[in-house]
Short mmCIF file of C-alpha atoms and ligand atoms in Angstrom, two decimals:
data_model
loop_
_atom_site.label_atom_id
_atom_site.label_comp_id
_atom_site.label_asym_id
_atom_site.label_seq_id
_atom_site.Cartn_x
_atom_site.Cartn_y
_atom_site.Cartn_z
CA UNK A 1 0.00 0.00 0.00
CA UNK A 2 1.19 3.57 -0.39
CA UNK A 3 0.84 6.19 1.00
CA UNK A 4 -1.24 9.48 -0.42
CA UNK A 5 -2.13 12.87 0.62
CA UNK A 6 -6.00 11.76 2.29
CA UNK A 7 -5.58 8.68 3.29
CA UNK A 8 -4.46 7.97 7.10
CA UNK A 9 -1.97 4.62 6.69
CA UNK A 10 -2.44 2.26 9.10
CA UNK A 11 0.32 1.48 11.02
CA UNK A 12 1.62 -0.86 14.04
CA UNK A 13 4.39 0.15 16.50
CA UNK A 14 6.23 -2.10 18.65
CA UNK A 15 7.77 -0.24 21.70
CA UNK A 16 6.18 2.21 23.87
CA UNK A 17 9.19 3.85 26.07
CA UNK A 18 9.67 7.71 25.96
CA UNK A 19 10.08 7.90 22.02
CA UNK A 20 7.70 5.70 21.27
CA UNK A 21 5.23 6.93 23.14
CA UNK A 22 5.63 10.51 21.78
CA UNK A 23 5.57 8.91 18.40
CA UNK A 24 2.35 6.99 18.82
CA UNK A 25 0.91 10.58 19.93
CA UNK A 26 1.44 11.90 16.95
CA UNK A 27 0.48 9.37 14.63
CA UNK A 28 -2.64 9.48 16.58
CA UNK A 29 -3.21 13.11 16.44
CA UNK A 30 -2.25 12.67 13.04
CA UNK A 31 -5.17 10.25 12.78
CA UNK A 32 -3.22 7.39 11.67
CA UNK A 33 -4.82 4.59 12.67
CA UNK A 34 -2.68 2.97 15.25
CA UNK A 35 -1.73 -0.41 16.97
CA UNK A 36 0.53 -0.81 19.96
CA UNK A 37 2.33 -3.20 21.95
CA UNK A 38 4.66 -2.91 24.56
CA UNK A 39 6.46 -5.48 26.88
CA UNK A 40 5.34 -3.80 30.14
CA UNK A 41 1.30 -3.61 29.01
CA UNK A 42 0.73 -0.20 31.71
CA UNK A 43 2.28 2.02 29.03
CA UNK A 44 0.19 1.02 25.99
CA UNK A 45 -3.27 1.51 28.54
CA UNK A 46 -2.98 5.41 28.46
CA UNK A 47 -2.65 5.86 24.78
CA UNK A 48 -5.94 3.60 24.17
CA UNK A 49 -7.98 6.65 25.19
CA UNK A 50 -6.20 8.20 22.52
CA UNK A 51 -7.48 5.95 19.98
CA UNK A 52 -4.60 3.09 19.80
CA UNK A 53 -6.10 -0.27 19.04
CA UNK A 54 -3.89 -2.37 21.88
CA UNK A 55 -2.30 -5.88 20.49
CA UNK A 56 -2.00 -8.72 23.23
CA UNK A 57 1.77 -9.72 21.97
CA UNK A 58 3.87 -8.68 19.27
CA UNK A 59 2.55 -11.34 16.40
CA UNK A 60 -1.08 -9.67 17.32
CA UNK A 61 0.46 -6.41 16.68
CA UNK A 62 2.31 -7.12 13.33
CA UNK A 63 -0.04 -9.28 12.21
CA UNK A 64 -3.03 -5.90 12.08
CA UNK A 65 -0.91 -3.91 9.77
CA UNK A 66 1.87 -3.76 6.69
CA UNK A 67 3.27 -1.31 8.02
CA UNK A 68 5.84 -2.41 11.52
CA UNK A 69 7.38 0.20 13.35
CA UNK A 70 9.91 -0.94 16.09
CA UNK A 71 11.06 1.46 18.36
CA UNK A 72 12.96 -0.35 21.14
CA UNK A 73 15.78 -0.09 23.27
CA UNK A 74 18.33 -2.39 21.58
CA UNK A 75 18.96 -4.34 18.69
CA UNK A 76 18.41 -7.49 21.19
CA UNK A 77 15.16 -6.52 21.92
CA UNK A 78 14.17 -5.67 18.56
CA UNK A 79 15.73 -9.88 18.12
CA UNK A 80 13.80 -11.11 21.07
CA UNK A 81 10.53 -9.18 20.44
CA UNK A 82 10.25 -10.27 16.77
CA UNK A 83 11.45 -13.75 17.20
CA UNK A 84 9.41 -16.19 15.65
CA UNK A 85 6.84 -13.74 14.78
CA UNK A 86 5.37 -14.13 11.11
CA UNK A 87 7.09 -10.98 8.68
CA UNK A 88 5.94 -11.99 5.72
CA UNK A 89 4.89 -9.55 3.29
CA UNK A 90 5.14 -6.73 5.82
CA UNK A 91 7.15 -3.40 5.42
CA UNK A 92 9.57 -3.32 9.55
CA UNK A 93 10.74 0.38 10.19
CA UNK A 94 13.42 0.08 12.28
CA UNK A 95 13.68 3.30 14.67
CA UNK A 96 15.92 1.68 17.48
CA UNK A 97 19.72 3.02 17.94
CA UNK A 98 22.21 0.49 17.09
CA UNK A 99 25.20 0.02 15.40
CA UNK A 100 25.45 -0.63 11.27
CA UNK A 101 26.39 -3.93 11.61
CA UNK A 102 23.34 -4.44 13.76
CA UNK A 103 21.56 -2.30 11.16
CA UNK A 104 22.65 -4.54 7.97
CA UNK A 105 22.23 -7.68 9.99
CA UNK A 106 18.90 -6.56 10.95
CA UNK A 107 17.94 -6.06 7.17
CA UNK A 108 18.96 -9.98 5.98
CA UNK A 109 17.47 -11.46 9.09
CA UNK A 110 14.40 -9.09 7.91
CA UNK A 111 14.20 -9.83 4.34
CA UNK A 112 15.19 -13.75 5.01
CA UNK A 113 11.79 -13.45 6.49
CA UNK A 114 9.85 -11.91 3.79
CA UNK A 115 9.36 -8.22 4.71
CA UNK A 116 11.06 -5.24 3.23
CA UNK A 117 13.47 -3.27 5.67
CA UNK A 118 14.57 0.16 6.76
CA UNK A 119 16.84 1.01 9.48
CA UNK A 120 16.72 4.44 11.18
CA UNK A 121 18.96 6.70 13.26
CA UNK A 122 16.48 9.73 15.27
CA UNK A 123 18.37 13.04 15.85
CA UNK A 124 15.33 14.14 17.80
CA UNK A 125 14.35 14.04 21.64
CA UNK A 126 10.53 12.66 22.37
CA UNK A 127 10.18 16.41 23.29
CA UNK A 128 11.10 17.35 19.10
CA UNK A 129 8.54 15.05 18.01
CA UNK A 130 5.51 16.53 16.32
CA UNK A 131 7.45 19.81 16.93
CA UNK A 132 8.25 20.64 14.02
CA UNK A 133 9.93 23.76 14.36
CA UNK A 134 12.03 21.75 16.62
CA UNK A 135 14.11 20.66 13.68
CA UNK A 136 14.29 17.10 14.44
CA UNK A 137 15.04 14.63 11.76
CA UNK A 138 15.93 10.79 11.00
CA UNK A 139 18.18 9.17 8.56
CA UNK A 140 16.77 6.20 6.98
CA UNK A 141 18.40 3.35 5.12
CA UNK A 142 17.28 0.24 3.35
CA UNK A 143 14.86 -0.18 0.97
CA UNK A 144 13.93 2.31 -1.27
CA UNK A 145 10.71 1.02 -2.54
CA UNK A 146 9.68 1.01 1.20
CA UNK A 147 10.91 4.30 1.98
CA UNK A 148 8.95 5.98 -0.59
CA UNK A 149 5.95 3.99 0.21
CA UNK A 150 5.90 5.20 3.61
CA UNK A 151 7.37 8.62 3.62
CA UNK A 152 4.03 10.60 4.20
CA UNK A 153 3.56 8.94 7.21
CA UNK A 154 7.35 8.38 8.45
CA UNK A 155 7.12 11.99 7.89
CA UNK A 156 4.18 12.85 10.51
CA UNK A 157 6.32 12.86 13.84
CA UNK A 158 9.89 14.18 12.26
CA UNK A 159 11.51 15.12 8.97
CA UNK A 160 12.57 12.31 7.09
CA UNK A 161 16.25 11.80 5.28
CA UNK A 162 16.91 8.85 3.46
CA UNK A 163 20.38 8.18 3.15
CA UNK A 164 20.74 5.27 0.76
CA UNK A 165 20.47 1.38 0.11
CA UNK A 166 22.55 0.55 2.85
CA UNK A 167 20.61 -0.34 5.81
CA UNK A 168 23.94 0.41 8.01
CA UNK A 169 23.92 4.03 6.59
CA UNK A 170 21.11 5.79 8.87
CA UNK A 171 23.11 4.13 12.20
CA UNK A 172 26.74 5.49 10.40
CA UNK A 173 25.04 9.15 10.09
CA UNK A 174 23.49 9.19 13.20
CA UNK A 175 26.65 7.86 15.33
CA UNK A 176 28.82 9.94 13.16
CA UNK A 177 26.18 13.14 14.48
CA UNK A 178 26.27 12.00 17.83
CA UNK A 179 30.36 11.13 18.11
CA UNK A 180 30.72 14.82 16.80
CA UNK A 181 28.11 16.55 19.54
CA UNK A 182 30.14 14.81 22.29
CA UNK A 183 33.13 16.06 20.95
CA UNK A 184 31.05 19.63 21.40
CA UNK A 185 30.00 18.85 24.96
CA UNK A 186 33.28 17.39 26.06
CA UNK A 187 34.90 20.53 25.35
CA UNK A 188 32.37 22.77 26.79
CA UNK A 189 32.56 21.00 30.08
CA UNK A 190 36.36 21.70 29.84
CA UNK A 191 36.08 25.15 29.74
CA UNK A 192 33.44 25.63 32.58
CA UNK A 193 35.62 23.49 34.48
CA UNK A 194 38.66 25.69 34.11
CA UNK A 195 36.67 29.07 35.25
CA UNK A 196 35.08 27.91 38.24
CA UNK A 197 36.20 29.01 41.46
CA UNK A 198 37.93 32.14 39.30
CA UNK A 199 34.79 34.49 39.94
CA UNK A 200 34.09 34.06 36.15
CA UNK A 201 30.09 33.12 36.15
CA UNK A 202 29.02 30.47 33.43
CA UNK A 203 26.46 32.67 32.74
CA UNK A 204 29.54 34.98 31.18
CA UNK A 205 31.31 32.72 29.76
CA UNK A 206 28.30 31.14 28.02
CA UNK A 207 27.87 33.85 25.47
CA UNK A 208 31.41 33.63 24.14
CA UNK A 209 31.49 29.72 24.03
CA UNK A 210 28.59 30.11 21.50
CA UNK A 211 30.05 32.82 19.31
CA UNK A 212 33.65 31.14 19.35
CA UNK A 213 31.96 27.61 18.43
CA UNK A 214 29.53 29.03 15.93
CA UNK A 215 33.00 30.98 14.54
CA UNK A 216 34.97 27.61 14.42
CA UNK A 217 31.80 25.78 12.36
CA UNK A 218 33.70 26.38 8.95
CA UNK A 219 36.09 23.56 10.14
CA UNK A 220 33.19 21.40 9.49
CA UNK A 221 32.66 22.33 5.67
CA UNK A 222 36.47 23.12 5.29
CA UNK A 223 37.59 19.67 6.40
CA UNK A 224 35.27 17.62 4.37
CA UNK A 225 37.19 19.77 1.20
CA UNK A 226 40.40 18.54 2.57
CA UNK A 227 39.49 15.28 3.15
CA UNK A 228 37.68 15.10 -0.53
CA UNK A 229 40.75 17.01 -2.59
CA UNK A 230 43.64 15.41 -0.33
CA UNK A 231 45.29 18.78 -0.21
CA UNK A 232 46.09 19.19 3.56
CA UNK A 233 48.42 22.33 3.87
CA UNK A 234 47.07 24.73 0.70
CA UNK A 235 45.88 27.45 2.45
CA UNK A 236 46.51 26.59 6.15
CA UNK A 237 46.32 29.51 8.51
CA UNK A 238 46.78 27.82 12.21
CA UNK A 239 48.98 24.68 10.86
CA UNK A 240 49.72 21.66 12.92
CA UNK A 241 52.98 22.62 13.99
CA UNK A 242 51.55 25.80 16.02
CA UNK A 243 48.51 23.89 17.38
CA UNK A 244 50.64 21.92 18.81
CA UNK A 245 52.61 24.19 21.22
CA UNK A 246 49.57 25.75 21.74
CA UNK A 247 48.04 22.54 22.90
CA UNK A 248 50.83 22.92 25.48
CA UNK A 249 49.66 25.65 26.65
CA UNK A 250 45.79 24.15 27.33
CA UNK A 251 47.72 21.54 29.26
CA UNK A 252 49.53 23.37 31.24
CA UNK A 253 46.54 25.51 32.30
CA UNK A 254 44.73 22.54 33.23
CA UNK A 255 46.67 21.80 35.49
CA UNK A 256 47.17 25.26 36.90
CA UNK A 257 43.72 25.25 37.50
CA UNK A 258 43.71 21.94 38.73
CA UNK A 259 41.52 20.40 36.10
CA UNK A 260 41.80 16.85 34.78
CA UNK A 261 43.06 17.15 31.42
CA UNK A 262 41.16 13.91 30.12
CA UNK A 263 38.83 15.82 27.87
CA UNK A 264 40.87 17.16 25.75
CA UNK A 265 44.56 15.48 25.92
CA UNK A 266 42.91 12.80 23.13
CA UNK A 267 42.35 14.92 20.73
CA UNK A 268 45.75 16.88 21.83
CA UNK A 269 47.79 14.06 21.94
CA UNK A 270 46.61 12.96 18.36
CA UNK A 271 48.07 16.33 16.68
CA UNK A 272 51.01 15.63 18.64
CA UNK A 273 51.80 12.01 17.29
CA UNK A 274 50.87 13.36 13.75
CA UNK A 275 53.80 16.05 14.08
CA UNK A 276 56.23 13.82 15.29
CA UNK A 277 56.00 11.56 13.00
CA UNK A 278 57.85 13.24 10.57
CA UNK A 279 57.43 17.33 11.34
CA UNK A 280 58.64 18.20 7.98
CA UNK A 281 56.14 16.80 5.81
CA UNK A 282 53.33 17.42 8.55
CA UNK A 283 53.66 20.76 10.66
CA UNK A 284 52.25 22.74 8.30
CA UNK A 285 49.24 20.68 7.35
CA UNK A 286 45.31 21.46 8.45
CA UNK A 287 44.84 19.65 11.71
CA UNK A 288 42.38 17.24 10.18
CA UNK A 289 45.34 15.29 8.86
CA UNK A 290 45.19 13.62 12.15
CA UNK A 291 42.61 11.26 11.46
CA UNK A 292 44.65 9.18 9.57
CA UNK A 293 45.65 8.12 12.81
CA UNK A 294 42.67 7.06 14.18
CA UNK A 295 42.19 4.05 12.39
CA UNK A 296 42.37 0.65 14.06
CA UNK A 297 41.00 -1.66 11.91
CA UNK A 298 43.18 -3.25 9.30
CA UNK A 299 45.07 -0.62 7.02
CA UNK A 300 44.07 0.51 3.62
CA UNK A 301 40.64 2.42 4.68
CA UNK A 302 42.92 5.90 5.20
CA UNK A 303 44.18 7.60 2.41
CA UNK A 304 45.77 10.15 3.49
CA UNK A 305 49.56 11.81 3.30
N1 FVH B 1 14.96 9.21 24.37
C1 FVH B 1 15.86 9.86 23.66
O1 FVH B 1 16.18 11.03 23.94
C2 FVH B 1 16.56 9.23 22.49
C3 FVH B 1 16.53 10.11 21.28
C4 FVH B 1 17.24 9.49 20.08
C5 FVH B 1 16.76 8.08 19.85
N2 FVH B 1 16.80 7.28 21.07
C6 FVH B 1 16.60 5.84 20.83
O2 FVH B 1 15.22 5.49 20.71
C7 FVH B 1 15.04 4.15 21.17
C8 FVH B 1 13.94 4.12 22.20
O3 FVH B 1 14.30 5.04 23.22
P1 FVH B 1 13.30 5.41 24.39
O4 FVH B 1 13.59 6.81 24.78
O5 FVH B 1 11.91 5.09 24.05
O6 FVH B 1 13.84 4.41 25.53
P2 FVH B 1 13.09 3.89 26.84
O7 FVH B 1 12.19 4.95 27.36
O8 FVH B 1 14.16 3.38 27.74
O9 FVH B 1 12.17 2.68 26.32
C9 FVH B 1 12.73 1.47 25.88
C10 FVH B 1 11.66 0.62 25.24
O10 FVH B 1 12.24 -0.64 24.84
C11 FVH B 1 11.49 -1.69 25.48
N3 FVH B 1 12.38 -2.81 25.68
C12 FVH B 1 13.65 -2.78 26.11
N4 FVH B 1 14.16 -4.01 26.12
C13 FVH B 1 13.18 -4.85 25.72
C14 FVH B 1 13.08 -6.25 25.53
N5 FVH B 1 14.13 -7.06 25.76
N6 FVH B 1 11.93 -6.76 25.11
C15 FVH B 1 10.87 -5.97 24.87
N7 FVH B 1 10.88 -4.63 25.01
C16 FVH B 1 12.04 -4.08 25.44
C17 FVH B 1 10.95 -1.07 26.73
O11 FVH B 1 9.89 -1.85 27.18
P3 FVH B 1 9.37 -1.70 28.73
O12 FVH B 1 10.62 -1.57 29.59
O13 FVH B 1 8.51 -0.50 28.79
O14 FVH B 1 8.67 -2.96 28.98
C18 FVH B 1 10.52 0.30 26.19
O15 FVH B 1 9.33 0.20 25.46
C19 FVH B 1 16.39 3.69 21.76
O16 FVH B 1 17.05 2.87 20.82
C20 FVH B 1 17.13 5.00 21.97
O17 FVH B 1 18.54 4.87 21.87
C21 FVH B 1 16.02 7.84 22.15
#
């Protein structure tokens, strides 16, 4: 079945924690007809009132609609609620966080079964669903023909992004996201740590963290050009060699101020081993040179200088 612009697709979901709960709201106030299940039955009981049609056990549930979304805590689960449950013919929307090995694994045991298979990665909070102007979003990945059968109504709590065929692409974007915002928050936390107890308020310090991170964005875009033309030093401004003393400098003040350097020395210690291994060729480079370090896996995926 696919979906149009007046008819409400029927739909199950499996999973009724924080995000699936604010999803099933807004499929219902949507008016999407809806069935739920959930392990722990006293979550599903509130949204009945809201017009969910409530499935005694998982098979129940998939069995009422094409459309299956799961929306658990784990890859396990999504194993041990779906085990042995009849997929045939049925179109399994997978919105729980896991790896992309999970994620492609997920699609063959899926399509071994008989249904077609997307895997998803949410950049949203339950509070950005159905909030549009929230600007939350999920990658999808998988099957096309499903994706654009469903979009309308994958599209009614969050924006939708399909990133490709490969059902381990929507958990690689998403992790990739997420690995980069903790980069973000790890250094934050740094720098409150090294004001307090210096009679600097957060509150003042907060302004200029957001202007000097919002100045250092065009790393973002201006890495990705380095990392797509090769070309590591043509028009480097703060090169390798200098960030390097300068990281010196972070380090010593950490521990001036008494703060554990942990949240930064990684990152620091990376540039480092990138200049010493041969400070000629590499002290002038862009910084982002450094990630042809990071690989442990078996060599030939970096192809770097
Ligand atoms: N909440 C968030 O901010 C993030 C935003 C980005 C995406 N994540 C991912 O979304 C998945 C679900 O997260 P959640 O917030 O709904 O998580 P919980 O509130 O902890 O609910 C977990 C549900 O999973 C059920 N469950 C867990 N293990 C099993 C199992 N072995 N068998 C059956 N069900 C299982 C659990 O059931 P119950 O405890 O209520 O019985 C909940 O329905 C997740 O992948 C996030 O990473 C959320």
């Amino acid at each position: 079945m696919t979906d149009n612009n007046t008819t409400k697709h029927p739909l199950t979901l499996l999973g009724l924690g924080d995000m699936g709960t604010a999803l099933a709201r807004t499929w219902l106030a949507a008016g999407h007809p809806l069935t739920v299940w959930n392990r722990t039955a006293a979550k599903a009981a509130p949204l009945a009132a809201e017009g969910a049609l409530l499935a005694a056990d998982p098979a129940a549930a998939v069995a009422a609609n094409s459309l299956v979304v799961v929306c658990l805590l784990d890859d396990a689960g999504v194993g041990s609620v779906l085990d042995g449950v009849d997929l045939t013919g049925k179109d399994l929307v997978n919105l729980t966080t896991g790896t992309p090995a999970e994620g492609r694994a997920r699609a063959a045991w899926a399509e071994a079964r008989g249904a077609r298979f997307v895997d998803a990665g949410i950049m949203a909070t339950p509070t950005m669903i159905g909030v549009p102007e929230a600007g939350g979003y999920v990658f999808y990945s998988g099957s096309r023909a499903l994706f654009d059968a469903h979009r309308a109504t994958l599209e009614v709590p969050a924006g939708a992004r399909y990133v490709g065929g490969d059902p381990g692409h929507a958990a690689l974007h998403d992790v990739a996201l997420l690995s980069a915002m903790y980069g973000l928050f790890a250094g934050v936390s740094h720098a409150y740590a090294l004001i307090e107890g210096e009679g600097i308020a957060p509150k003042d310090l907060a302004p200029l963290l957001s202007e000097w991170l919002g100045a250092m964005g065009f790393f973002v875009a201006d890495a990705a050009e380095r990392l797509t033309s090769k070309d590591l030093t043509t028009g480097v401004v703060s090169n390798l060699a200098m960030q390097v003393a300068a990281g010196g400098t972070l380090l010593r003040t950490a521990a001036e101020q008494g703060v554990g350097a942990e949240l930064i020395s990684p990152y620091l210690d990376l540039m480092r081993r990138r200049l010493d291994a041969d400070p000629a060729a590499h002290g002038g480079e862009d910084t982002i040179g450094a990630i042809a370090l990071l690989r442990t896996g078996p060599p030939g995926g970096r192809k770097l200088p």
